[in-house]
Amino acid sequence: MEELTVKPWRVPGKDRLYVNRPGVRGDSVAWLDCQTGTVTIDDPGYEAAALALIESWCRTCGRTIPPRVVRCGTAPRPTPVPALRPPAGSPVLPPLTSADDLAGNRPGAGMEGMLRESQKQYNRVVRLAARLTGQRLGDPSILKGLDGEKVVGACLERLKPAGWRVLHGIPLPTGSDIDHVVIGPPGVFTVNSKHHPDASVWVGDGAMKVNRSGLPYLQNSEFEAGRTAKLLSHWCGFDVPVRPVIALVGTRKITHAASAPTVDVIDGEQIAVILPSRPPVLTPGQLEQIYAVARHRYVWSRLGRRPHTR
């Protein structure tokens, strides 16, 4: 997808932000009425990318913009397509309860559980004193990882107004979790947040180094995406494309040297712009069907078990 440009425009009585195709005479794909917060989509094929750019501009423009309301052309934006019925022969999920709905998980949900466990080594007096003084107790590596997940999670939340579905802290039977699962028109992304302040990162074919130290991030991410694709495809009844992403937080430099990268290693703070730039592969109905499955805790509890249908 071609790179889009953002251009503010003001005349008496009108205050707008245009998202255009490249070039001096690039056509508008969307525009924001800064006075009302209404976003008009002129080209639906660029909707997700345009909305991400608009949200990014609104955060940094230094002004208060009303909450966004999205419209396609001159007509109100259509309501989301309801989830498709599972194809015949695919498994049937039990009813979704509030306890099983992962949509309510906050970024870093898994890390917060680990942090609470690590804080149990301190007695009540120490924990109370830390709470009163604002001191953070716990394993430093957990605290650093939690901060990274919260940064990436906050960036991913910005995709929701554009119709993307975002889940955080997906619990797995092994006791570990998937930091973020993101579902949008370009497919599904399993996102691993990695917090390496001021680090230099090198990414090659099948190898990744942080400050010259090799780490198995690529292999772990590929494995995670592969089994997620199998799991979601089984429950949805159609092939679900899943792409692994490593979102780096705090790094000073990322060097890409892979000839055919199988994992996207990106600046985590740019993730809400990078993911929407990929071409769409899912229909709205497929997107909602995948989300209905992925938000269900029961689905992930079956990971690694022999598939069966009813």
PDB file of C-alpha atoms in Angstrom:
ATOM      1  CA  MET A   1       0.000   0.000   0.000  1.00  0.00           C
ATOM      2  CA  GLU A   2       1.362   3.421  -0.950  1.00  0.00           C
ATOM      3  CA  GLU A   3       2.444   5.813   1.777  1.00  0.00           C
ATOM      4  CA  LEU A   4      -0.163   8.395   2.737  1.00  0.00           C
ATOM      5  CA  THR A   5       0.385  12.046   3.633  1.00  0.00           C
ATOM      6  CA  VAL A   6      -1.324  14.206   6.255  1.00  0.00           C
ATOM      7  CA  LYS A   7      -2.142  17.867   5.552  1.00  0.00           C
ATOM      8  CA  PRO A   8      -4.026  20.338   7.800  1.00  0.00           C
ATOM      9  CA  TRP A   9      -6.300  22.797   5.962  1.00  0.00           C
ATOM     10  CA  ARG A  10      -8.017  25.898   7.333  1.00  0.00           C
ATOM     11  CA  VAL A  11     -10.209  28.610   5.858  1.00  0.00           C
ATOM     12  CA  PRO A  12     -12.692  30.848   7.691  1.00  0.00           C
ATOM     13  CA  GLY A  13     -15.381  28.605   9.146  1.00  0.00           C
ATOM     14  CA  LYS A  14     -13.621  25.340   8.243  1.00  0.00           C
ATOM     15  CA  ASP A  15     -10.846  23.441  10.005  1.00  0.00           C
ATOM     16  CA  ARG A  16      -9.879  20.104   8.483  1.00  0.00           C
ATOM     17  CA  LEU A  17      -7.126  17.504   8.304  1.00  0.00           C
ATOM     18  CA  TYR A  18      -6.753  15.645   5.002  1.00  0.00           C
ATOM     19  CA  VAL A  19      -5.131  12.247   4.478  1.00  0.00           C
ATOM     20  CA  ASN A  20      -4.031  12.075   0.840  1.00  0.00           C
ATOM     21  CA  ARG A  21      -2.219   9.811  -1.533  1.00  0.00           C
ATOM     22  CA  PRO A  22       1.389  10.860  -2.252  1.00  0.00           C
ATOM     23  CA  GLY A  23       2.157  13.644  -4.694  1.00  0.00           C
ATOM     24  CA  VAL A  24       1.288  17.299  -5.107  1.00  0.00           C
ATOM     25  CA  ARG A  25      -2.186  16.426  -6.395  1.00  0.00           C
ATOM     26  CA  GLY A  26      -2.700  13.255  -4.371  1.00  0.00           C
ATOM     27  CA  ASP A  27      -6.390  12.432  -3.980  1.00  0.00           C
ATOM     28  CA  SER A  28      -7.963  12.492  -0.529  1.00  0.00           C
ATOM     29  CA  VAL A  29      -8.646   9.087   1.015  1.00  0.00           C
ATOM     30  CA  ALA A  30     -10.130  10.562   4.233  1.00  0.00           C
ATOM     31  CA  TRP A  31     -10.544  13.850   6.050  1.00  0.00           C
ATOM     32  CA  LEU A  32     -11.234  14.983   9.603  1.00  0.00           C
ATOM     33  CA  ASP A  33     -13.490  17.855  10.578  1.00  0.00           C
ATOM     34  CA  CYS A  34     -11.463  19.198  13.519  1.00  0.00           C
ATOM     35  CA  GLN A  35     -14.465  21.140  14.842  1.00  0.00           C
ATOM     36  CA  THR A  36     -16.857  18.181  15.099  1.00  0.00           C
ATOM     37  CA  GLY A  37     -14.525  15.159  15.167  1.00  0.00           C
ATOM     38  CA  THR A  38     -16.264  13.639  12.129  1.00  0.00           C
ATOM     39  CA  VAL A  39     -13.990  11.555   9.883  1.00  0.00           C
ATOM     40  CA  THR A  40     -15.192  11.108   6.299  1.00  0.00           C
ATOM     41  CA  ILE A  41     -13.758   8.096   4.465  1.00  0.00           C
ATOM     42  CA  ASP A  42     -13.442   8.781   0.734  1.00  0.00           C
ATOM     43  CA  ASP A  43     -11.669   5.494  -0.104  1.00  0.00           C
ATOM     44  CA  PRO A  44     -12.688   2.521   2.101  1.00  0.00           C
ATOM     45  CA  GLY A  45      -9.595   0.591   1.009  1.00  0.00           C
ATOM     46  CA  TYR A  46      -7.450   3.015   3.012  1.00  0.00           C
ATOM     47  CA  GLU A  47      -9.768   3.362   6.014  1.00  0.00           C
ATOM     48  CA  ALA A  48      -7.617   1.634   8.656  1.00  0.00           C
ATOM     49  CA  ALA A  49      -4.386   3.355   7.598  1.00  0.00           C
ATOM     50  CA  ALA A  50      -6.063   6.771   7.363  1.00  0.00           C
ATOM     51  CA  LEU A  51      -7.697   6.476  10.785  1.00  0.00           C
ATOM     52  CA  ALA A  52      -4.399   5.462  12.365  1.00  0.00           C
ATOM     53  CA  LEU A  53      -2.703   8.554  10.886  1.00  0.00           C
ATOM     54  CA  ILE A  54      -5.545  10.802  12.020  1.00  0.00           C
ATOM     55  CA  GLU A  55      -5.388   9.441  15.570  1.00  0.00           C
ATOM     56  CA  SER A  56      -1.612   9.937  15.621  1.00  0.00           C
ATOM     57  CA  TRP A  57      -2.004  13.561  14.470  1.00  0.00           C
ATOM     58  CA  CYS A  58      -4.724  14.266  17.053  1.00  0.00           C
ATOM     59  CA  ARG A  59      -2.443  13.066  19.854  1.00  0.00           C
ATOM     60  CA  THR A  60       0.419  15.361  18.853  1.00  0.00           C
ATOM     61  CA  CYS A  61      -1.306  18.456  17.417  1.00  0.00           C
ATOM     62  CA  GLY A  62      -1.555  20.167  20.809  1.00  0.00           C
ATOM     63  CA  ARG A  63      -5.282  20.785  20.394  1.00  0.00           C
ATOM     64  CA  THR A  64      -8.452  19.235  21.771  1.00  0.00           C
ATOM     65  CA  ILE A  65     -10.292  17.391  18.991  1.00  0.00           C
ATOM     66  CA  PRO A  66     -13.795  16.013  19.718  1.00  0.00           C
ATOM     67  CA  PRO A  67     -14.190  12.198  19.802  1.00  0.00           C
ATOM     68  CA  ARG A  68     -14.088  10.768  16.302  1.00  0.00           C
ATOM     69  CA  VAL A  69     -17.243   9.682  14.460  1.00  0.00           C
ATOM     70  CA  VAL A  70     -16.519   7.785  11.243  1.00  0.00           C
ATOM     71  CA  ARG A  71     -18.608   8.163   8.098  1.00  0.00           C
ATOM     72  CA  CYS A  72     -18.107   6.608   4.666  1.00  0.00           C
ATOM     73  CA  GLY A  73     -18.540   9.344   2.068  1.00  0.00           C
ATOM     74  CA  THR A  74     -21.788  11.169   2.834  1.00  0.00           C
ATOM     75  CA  ALA A  75     -23.506   8.131   4.344  1.00  0.00           C
ATOM     76  CA  PRO A  76     -23.174   6.997   7.955  1.00  0.00           C
ATOM     77  CA  ARG A  77     -20.663   4.247   8.482  1.00  0.00           C
ATOM     78  CA  PRO A  78     -22.410   0.851   8.298  1.00  0.00           C
ATOM     79  CA  THR A  79     -22.776  -1.156  11.464  1.00  0.00           C
ATOM     80  CA  PRO A  80     -20.314  -4.042  11.901  1.00  0.00           C
ATOM     81  CA  VAL A  81     -21.123  -7.224  10.030  1.00  0.00           C
ATOM     82  CA  PRO A  82     -22.394  -9.858  12.483  1.00  0.00           C
ATOM     83  CA  ALA A  83     -20.229 -12.909  13.077  1.00  0.00           C
ATOM     84  CA  LEU A  84     -20.646 -15.726  10.612  1.00  0.00           C
ATOM     85  CA  ARG A  85     -22.116 -19.027  11.674  1.00  0.00           C
ATOM     86  CA  PRO A  86     -19.414 -21.715  11.982  1.00  0.00           C
ATOM     87  CA  PRO A  87     -19.274 -23.973   8.918  1.00  0.00           C
ATOM     88  CA  ALA A  88     -20.796 -27.421   9.259  1.00  0.00           C
ATOM     89  CA  GLY A  89     -18.433 -29.787  11.043  1.00  0.00           C
ATOM     90  CA  SER A  90     -16.482 -27.100  12.895  1.00  0.00           C
ATOM     91  CA  PRO A  91     -16.398 -27.196  16.717  1.00  0.00           C
ATOM     92  CA  VAL A  92     -19.011 -25.369  18.760  1.00  0.00           C
ATOM     93  CA  LEU A  93     -17.967 -23.035  21.548  1.00  0.00           C
ATOM     94  CA  PRO A  94     -19.724 -22.987  24.921  1.00  0.00           C
ATOM     95  CA  PRO A  95     -21.612 -19.760  25.728  1.00  0.00           C
ATOM     96  CA  LEU A  96     -19.282 -16.831  26.415  1.00  0.00           C
ATOM     97  CA  THR A  97     -19.408 -15.651  30.028  1.00  0.00           C
ATOM     98  CA  SER A  98     -17.842 -12.522  31.486  1.00  0.00           C
ATOM     99  CA  ALA A  99     -15.252 -14.689  33.240  1.00  0.00           C
ATOM    100  CA  ASP A 100     -14.222 -16.267  29.922  1.00  0.00           C
ATOM    101  CA  ASP A 101     -14.228 -13.074  27.854  1.00  0.00           C
ATOM    102  CA  LEU A 102     -10.631 -12.007  27.209  1.00  0.00           C
ATOM    103  CA  ALA A 103     -11.739  -8.731  25.636  1.00  0.00           C
ATOM    104  CA  GLY A 104     -11.595  -7.105  29.060  1.00  0.00           C
ATOM    105  CA  ASN A 105      -7.904  -7.901  29.642  1.00  0.00           C
ATOM    106  CA  ARG A 106      -5.674  -4.871  30.036  1.00  0.00           C
ATOM    107  CA  PRO A 107      -2.246  -4.607  28.386  1.00  0.00           C
ATOM    108  CA  GLY A 108       0.260  -6.444  30.543  1.00  0.00           C
ATOM    109  CA  ALA A 109      -2.384  -8.616  32.238  1.00  0.00           C
ATOM    110  CA  GLY A 110      -0.093 -11.653  32.317  1.00  0.00           C
ATOM    111  CA  MET A 111       2.883  -9.669  33.586  1.00  0.00           C
ATOM    112  CA  GLU A 112       0.770  -8.095  36.321  1.00  0.00           C
ATOM    113  CA  GLY A 113      -0.048 -11.576  37.631  1.00  0.00           C
ATOM    114  CA  MET A 114       3.656 -12.451  37.681  1.00  0.00           C
ATOM    115  CA  LEU A 115       4.420  -9.158  39.408  1.00  0.00           C
ATOM    116  CA  ARG A 116       1.902  -9.844  42.159  1.00  0.00           C
ATOM    117  CA  GLU A 117       3.520 -13.222  42.762  1.00  0.00           C
ATOM    118  CA  SER A 118       7.010 -11.676  42.953  1.00  0.00           C
ATOM    119  CA  GLN A 119       5.755  -9.085  45.462  1.00  0.00           C
ATOM    120  CA  LYS A 120       4.767 -11.804  47.929  1.00  0.00           C
ATOM    121  CA  GLN A 121       8.414 -12.069  49.013  1.00  0.00           C
ATOM    122  CA  TYR A 122       7.990  -8.728  50.794  1.00  0.00           C
ATOM    123  CA  ASN A 123       6.182  -8.504  54.130  1.00  0.00           C
ATOM    124  CA  ARG A 124       3.044  -6.417  54.643  1.00  0.00           C
ATOM    125  CA  VAL A 125       4.904  -3.465  56.164  1.00  0.00           C
ATOM    126  CA  VAL A 126       7.244  -3.177  53.178  1.00  0.00           C
ATOM    127  CA  ARG A 127       4.358  -3.460  50.722  1.00  0.00           C
ATOM    128  CA  LEU A 128       2.360  -0.804  52.586  1.00  0.00           C
ATOM    129  CA  ALA A 129       5.346   1.563  52.702  1.00  0.00           C
ATOM    130  CA  ALA A 130       5.931   1.078  48.991  1.00  0.00           C
ATOM    131  CA  ARG A 131       2.291   1.826  48.233  1.00  0.00           C
ATOM    132  CA  LEU A 132       2.396   5.025  50.296  1.00  0.00           C
ATOM    133  CA  THR A 133       5.658   6.264  48.724  1.00  0.00           C
ATOM    134  CA  GLY A 134       4.908   5.179  45.156  1.00  0.00           C
ATOM    135  CA  GLN A 135       7.820   2.739  45.099  1.00  0.00           C
ATOM    136  CA  ARG A 136       7.484  -0.207  42.694  1.00  0.00           C
ATOM    137  CA  LEU A 137       8.246  -3.584  44.218  1.00  0.00           C
ATOM    138  CA  GLY A 138       8.994  -6.740  42.280  1.00  0.00           C
ATOM    139  CA  ASP A 139      11.447  -8.408  39.934  1.00  0.00           C
ATOM    140  CA  PRO A 140      13.129  -5.712  37.768  1.00  0.00           C
ATOM    141  CA  SER A 141      12.839  -7.838  34.611  1.00  0.00           C
ATOM    142  CA  ILE A 142       9.101  -8.222  35.187  1.00  0.00           C
ATOM    143  CA  LEU A 143       8.685  -4.504  35.792  1.00  0.00           C
ATOM    144  CA  LYS A 144      10.580  -3.720  32.590  1.00  0.00           C
ATOM    145  CA  GLY A 145       8.536  -6.220  30.586  1.00  0.00           C
ATOM    146  CA  LEU A 146       5.293  -4.855  32.007  1.00  0.00           C
ATOM    147  CA  ASP A 147       6.233  -1.311  31.004  1.00  0.00           C
ATOM    148  CA  GLY A 148       6.949  -2.504  27.460  1.00  0.00           C
ATOM    149  CA  GLU A 149       3.632  -4.310  27.130  1.00  0.00           C
ATOM    150  CA  LYS A 150       1.738  -1.261  28.367  1.00  0.00           C
ATOM    151  CA  VAL A 151       3.422   1.001  25.803  1.00  0.00           C
ATOM    152  CA  VAL A 152       2.641  -1.331  22.896  1.00  0.00           C
ATOM    153  CA  GLY A 153      -0.838  -2.083  24.223  1.00  0.00           C
ATOM    154  CA  ALA A 154      -1.695   1.614  24.410  1.00  0.00           C
ATOM    155  CA  CYS A 155      -0.571   2.076  20.792  1.00  0.00           C
ATOM    156  CA  LEU A 156      -2.657  -0.903  19.647  1.00  0.00           C
ATOM    157  CA  GLU A 157      -5.749   0.459  21.366  1.00  0.00           C
ATOM    158  CA  ARG A 158      -5.659   3.331  18.863  1.00  0.00           C
ATOM    159  CA  LEU A 159      -6.607   0.882  16.109  1.00  0.00           C
ATOM    160  CA  LYS A 160     -10.001   0.131  17.636  1.00  0.00           C
ATOM    161  CA  PRO A 161     -11.818   3.196  16.227  1.00  0.00           C
ATOM    162  CA  ALA A 162     -10.878   1.898  12.765  1.00  0.00           C
ATOM    163  CA  GLY A 163     -12.647  -1.420  13.382  1.00  0.00           C
ATOM    164  CA  TRP A 164      -9.655  -3.485  14.486  1.00  0.00           C
ATOM    165  CA  ARG A 165     -10.001  -5.977  17.348  1.00  0.00           C
ATOM    166  CA  VAL A 166      -7.279  -6.071  19.990  1.00  0.00           C
ATOM    167  CA  LEU A 167      -6.762  -8.608  22.785  1.00  0.00           C
ATOM    168  CA  HIS A 168      -4.110  -8.515  25.504  1.00  0.00           C
ATOM    169  CA  GLY A 169      -2.556 -11.102  27.803  1.00  0.00           C
ATOM    170  CA  ILE A 170      -3.947 -14.276  26.182  1.00  0.00           C
ATOM    171  CA  PRO A 171      -3.419 -17.027  28.806  1.00  0.00           C
ATOM    172  CA  LEU A 172      -2.034 -20.362  27.590  1.00  0.00           C
ATOM    173  CA  PRO A 173      -2.159 -23.816  29.242  1.00  0.00           C
ATOM    174  CA  THR A 174       1.621 -23.691  29.736  1.00  0.00           C
ATOM    175  CA  GLY A 175       1.275 -20.789  32.165  1.00  0.00           C
ATOM    176  CA  SER A 176       2.734 -18.300  29.691  1.00  0.00           C
ATOM    177  CA  ASP A 177       0.711 -15.889  27.569  1.00  0.00           C
ATOM    178  CA  ILE A 178       0.613 -14.079  24.236  1.00  0.00           C
ATOM    179  CA  ASP A 179       1.231 -10.391  24.844  1.00  0.00           C
ATOM    180  CA  HIS A 180      -1.234  -9.154  22.206  1.00  0.00           C
ATOM    181  CA  VAL A 181      -3.422 -10.660  19.475  1.00  0.00           C
ATOM    182  CA  VAL A 182      -4.481  -8.098  16.866  1.00  0.00           C
ATOM    183  CA  ILE A 183      -7.209  -8.758  14.269  1.00  0.00           C
ATOM    184  CA  GLY A 184      -7.733  -6.423  11.333  1.00  0.00           C
ATOM    185  CA  PRO A 185      -8.349  -6.413   7.585  1.00  0.00           C
ATOM    186  CA  PRO A 186      -4.717  -7.481   6.883  1.00  0.00           C
ATOM    187  CA  GLY A 187      -5.145 -10.610   9.031  1.00  0.00           C
ATOM    188  CA  VAL A 188      -4.187 -11.664  12.537  1.00  0.00           C
ATOM    189  CA  PHE A 189      -0.962 -10.625  14.264  1.00  0.00           C
ATOM    190  CA  THR A 190       0.588 -12.189  17.359  1.00  0.00           C
ATOM    191  CA  VAL A 191       2.601  -9.401  18.944  1.00  0.00           C
ATOM    192  CA  ASN A 192       5.471  -9.909  21.372  1.00  0.00           C
ATOM    193  CA  SER A 193       6.511  -6.744  23.222  1.00  0.00           C
ATOM    194  CA  LYS A 194      10.228  -6.550  24.038  1.00  0.00           C
ATOM    195  CA  HIS A 195      11.545  -3.714  26.183  1.00  0.00           C
ATOM    196  CA  HIS A 196      15.242  -3.002  25.582  1.00  0.00           C
ATOM    197  CA  PRO A 197      16.049   0.591  26.583  1.00  0.00           C
ATOM    198  CA  ASP A 198      18.756   2.235  24.454  1.00  0.00           C
ATOM    199  CA  ALA A 199      19.677  -1.081  22.832  1.00  0.00           C
ATOM    200  CA  SER A 200      21.001  -1.703  19.330  1.00  0.00           C
ATOM    201  CA  VAL A 201      19.097  -4.497  17.575  1.00  0.00           C
ATOM    202  CA  TRP A 202      20.212  -6.457  14.497  1.00  0.00           C
ATOM    203  CA  VAL A 203      17.813  -8.737  12.608  1.00  0.00           C
ATOM    204  CA  GLY A 204      19.030 -11.246  10.032  1.00  0.00           C
ATOM    205  CA  ASP A 205      17.766 -14.465   8.440  1.00  0.00           C
ATOM    206  CA  GLY A 206      16.738 -16.591  11.401  1.00  0.00           C
ATOM    207  CA  ALA A 207      18.829 -14.629  13.880  1.00  0.00           C
ATOM    208  CA  MET A 208      18.298 -11.602  16.088  1.00  0.00           C
ATOM    209  CA  LYS A 209      20.828  -9.875  18.316  1.00  0.00           C
ATOM    210  CA  VAL A 210      20.319  -7.300  21.042  1.00  0.00           C
ATOM    211  CA  ASN A 211      23.552  -5.453  21.796  1.00  0.00           C
ATOM    212  CA  ARG A 212      25.375  -8.264  19.922  1.00  0.00           C
ATOM    213  CA  SER A 213      23.855 -10.988  22.095  1.00  0.00           C
ATOM    214  CA  GLY A 214      21.815 -13.564  20.177  1.00  0.00           C
ATOM    215  CA  LEU A 215      18.294 -14.173  21.480  1.00  0.00           C
ATOM    216  CA  PRO A 216      15.661 -16.714  20.293  1.00  0.00           C
ATOM    217  CA  TYR A 217      12.976 -14.078  19.728  1.00  0.00           C
ATOM    218  CA  LEU A 218      12.400 -14.898  16.048  1.00  0.00           C
ATOM    219  CA  GLN A 219      11.994 -18.645  16.574  1.00  0.00           C
ATOM    220  CA  ASN A 220       9.691 -18.157  19.555  1.00  0.00           C
ATOM    221  CA  SER A 221       7.517 -15.683  17.657  1.00  0.00           C
ATOM    222  CA  GLU A 222       7.251 -17.940  14.600  1.00  0.00           C
ATOM    223  CA  PHE A 223       6.240 -20.881  16.767  1.00  0.00           C
ATOM    224  CA  GLU A 224       3.644 -18.781  18.575  1.00  0.00           C
ATOM    225  CA  ALA A 225       2.122 -17.501  15.329  1.00  0.00           C
ATOM    226  CA  GLY A 226       2.111 -20.961  13.753  1.00  0.00           C
ATOM    227  CA  ARG A 227       0.180 -22.648  16.516  1.00  0.00           C
ATOM    228  CA  THR A 228      -2.169 -19.652  16.791  1.00  0.00           C
ATOM    229  CA  ALA A 229      -2.970 -19.997  13.089  1.00  0.00           C
ATOM    230  CA  LYS A 230      -3.757 -23.705  13.508  1.00  0.00           C
ATOM    231  CA  LEU A 231      -5.898 -23.072  16.580  1.00  0.00           C
ATOM    232  CA  LEU A 232      -7.959 -20.236  15.102  1.00  0.00           C
ATOM    233  CA  SER A 233      -8.348 -22.007  11.734  1.00  0.00           C
ATOM    234  CA  HIS A 234      -9.687 -25.074  13.527  1.00  0.00           C
ATOM    235  CA  TRP A 235     -12.301 -23.133  15.486  1.00  0.00           C
ATOM    236  CA  CYS A 236     -13.262 -20.757  12.660  1.00  0.00           C
ATOM    237  CA  GLY A 237     -13.569 -23.384   9.949  1.00  0.00           C
ATOM    238  CA  PHE A 238     -11.386 -21.498   7.440  1.00  0.00           C
ATOM    239  CA  ASP A 239      -7.678 -20.706   7.071  1.00  0.00           C
ATOM    240  CA  VAL A 240      -6.723 -17.801   9.343  1.00  0.00           C
ATOM    241  CA  PRO A 241      -3.530 -15.965   8.312  1.00  0.00           C
ATOM    242  CA  VAL A 242      -1.358 -15.108  11.318  1.00  0.00           C
ATOM    243  CA  ARG A 243       1.802 -13.006  11.129  1.00  0.00           C
ATOM    244  CA  PRO A 244       4.312 -12.819  14.020  1.00  0.00           C
ATOM    245  CA  VAL A 245       5.417  -9.369  15.148  1.00  0.00           C
ATOM    246  CA  ILE A 246       8.108  -8.334  17.615  1.00  0.00           C
ATOM    247  CA  ALA A 247       7.399  -4.819  18.897  1.00  0.00           C
ATOM    248  CA  LEU A 248      10.530  -3.247  20.372  1.00  0.00           C
ATOM    249  CA  VAL A 249      10.234  -0.539  23.006  1.00  0.00           C
ATOM    250  CA  GLY A 250      13.002   1.889  23.916  1.00  0.00           C
ATOM    251  CA  THR A 251      15.558   0.641  21.399  1.00  0.00           C
ATOM    252  CA  ARG A 252      18.048   3.112  19.967  1.00  0.00           C
ATOM    253  CA  LYS A 253      18.562   1.419  16.587  1.00  0.00           C
ATOM    254  CA  ILE A 254      17.048  -1.452  14.566  1.00  0.00           C
ATOM    255  CA  THR A 255      19.095  -2.854  11.682  1.00  0.00           C
ATOM    256  CA  HIS A 256      17.262  -5.112   9.214  1.00  0.00           C
ATOM    257  CA  ALA A 257      19.528  -7.497   7.286  1.00  0.00           C
ATOM    258  CA  ALA A 258      17.159 -10.388   6.506  1.00  0.00           C
ATOM    259  CA  SER A 259      16.618 -11.202   2.834  1.00  0.00           C
ATOM    260  CA  ALA A 260      13.174 -12.722   3.423  1.00  0.00           C
ATOM    261  CA  PRO A 261      11.944 -11.841   6.931  1.00  0.00           C
ATOM    262  CA  THR A 262       9.345 -14.185   8.380  1.00  0.00           C
ATOM    263  CA  VAL A 263       8.819 -12.062  11.496  1.00  0.00           C
ATOM    264  CA  ASP A 264       8.148  -8.322  11.511  1.00  0.00           C
ATOM    265  CA  VAL A 265      10.552  -6.637  13.947  1.00  0.00           C
ATOM    266  CA  ILE A 266       9.370  -3.060  14.385  1.00  0.00           C
ATOM    267  CA  ASP A 267       9.407  -0.002  16.599  1.00  0.00           C
ATOM    268  CA  GLY A 268       6.559  -0.721  19.003  1.00  0.00           C
ATOM    269  CA  GLU A 269       5.489   2.907  19.164  1.00  0.00           C
ATOM    270  CA  GLN A 270       4.833   2.877  15.398  1.00  0.00           C
ATOM    271  CA  ILE A 271       2.777  -0.312  15.371  1.00  0.00           C
ATOM    272  CA  ALA A 272      -0.587   1.436  14.912  1.00  0.00           C
ATOM    273  CA  VAL A 273       0.708   2.910  11.647  1.00  0.00           C
ATOM    274  CA  ILE A 274       2.677  -0.106  10.368  1.00  0.00           C
ATOM    275  CA  LEU A 275       0.042  -2.840  10.706  1.00  0.00           C
ATOM    276  CA  PRO A 276      -2.712  -0.978   8.786  1.00  0.00           C
ATOM    277  CA  SER A 277      -0.292  -0.401   5.892  1.00  0.00           C
ATOM    278  CA  ARG A 278      -0.550  -4.076   4.906  1.00  0.00           C
ATOM    279  CA  PRO A 279      -3.048  -5.066   2.193  1.00  0.00           C
ATOM    280  CA  PRO A 280      -6.426  -6.419   3.373  1.00  0.00           C
ATOM    281  CA  VAL A 281      -6.973 -10.182   3.262  1.00  0.00           C
ATOM    282  CA  LEU A 282     -10.012 -10.643   5.547  1.00  0.00           C
ATOM    283  CA  THR A 283     -13.636  -9.760   4.885  1.00  0.00           C
ATOM    284  CA  PRO A 284     -15.518  -7.907   7.651  1.00  0.00           C
ATOM    285  CA  GLY A 285     -17.439 -11.095   8.402  1.00  0.00           C
ATOM    286  CA  GLN A 286     -14.274 -13.163   8.746  1.00  0.00           C
ATOM    287  CA  LEU A 287     -12.748 -10.527  11.008  1.00  0.00           C
ATOM    288  CA  GLU A 288     -15.720 -10.654  13.366  1.00  0.00           C
ATOM    289  CA  GLN A 289     -15.795 -14.465  13.306  1.00  0.00           C
ATOM    290  CA  ILE A 290     -12.114 -14.658  14.273  1.00  0.00           C
ATOM    291  CA  TYR A 291     -12.633 -12.130  17.055  1.00  0.00           C
ATOM    292  CA  ALA A 292     -15.620 -14.054  18.435  1.00  0.00           C
ATOM    293  CA  VAL A 293     -13.392 -17.132  18.666  1.00  0.00           C
ATOM    294  CA  ALA A 294     -10.179 -15.447  19.856  1.00  0.00           C
ATOM    295  CA  ARG A 295     -11.812 -13.591  22.751  1.00  0.00           C
ATOM    296  CA  HIS A 296     -13.029 -16.880  24.272  1.00  0.00           C
ATOM    297  CA  ARG A 297     -10.761 -18.231  27.017  1.00  0.00           C
ATOM    298  CA  TYR A 298     -11.939 -21.782  26.332  1.00  0.00           C
ATOM    299  CA  VAL A 299     -10.379 -21.748  22.856  1.00  0.00           C
ATOM    300  CA  TRP A 300      -6.895 -21.053  24.184  1.00  0.00           C
ATOM    301  CA  SER A 301      -7.295 -23.637  26.940  1.00  0.00           C
ATOM    302  CA  ARG A 302      -7.459 -26.260  24.174  1.00  0.00           C
ATOM    303  CA  LEU A 303      -4.081 -25.255  22.708  1.00  0.00           C
ATOM    304  CA  GLY A 304      -1.908 -28.322  22.182  1.00  0.00           C
ATOM    305  CA  ARG A 305      -4.772 -30.778  22.636  1.00  0.00           C
ATOM    306  CA  ARG A 306      -6.013 -33.087  19.925  1.00  0.00           C
ATOM    307  CA  PRO A 307      -8.635 -31.259  17.781  1.00  0.00           C
ATOM    308  CA  HIS A 308     -12.134 -32.670  17.695  1.00  0.00           C
ATOM    309  CA  THR A 309     -15.458 -31.629  16.205  1.00  0.00           C
ATOM    310  CA  ARG A 310     -19.025 -32.224  17.149  1.00  0.00           C
TER     311      ARG A 310
END
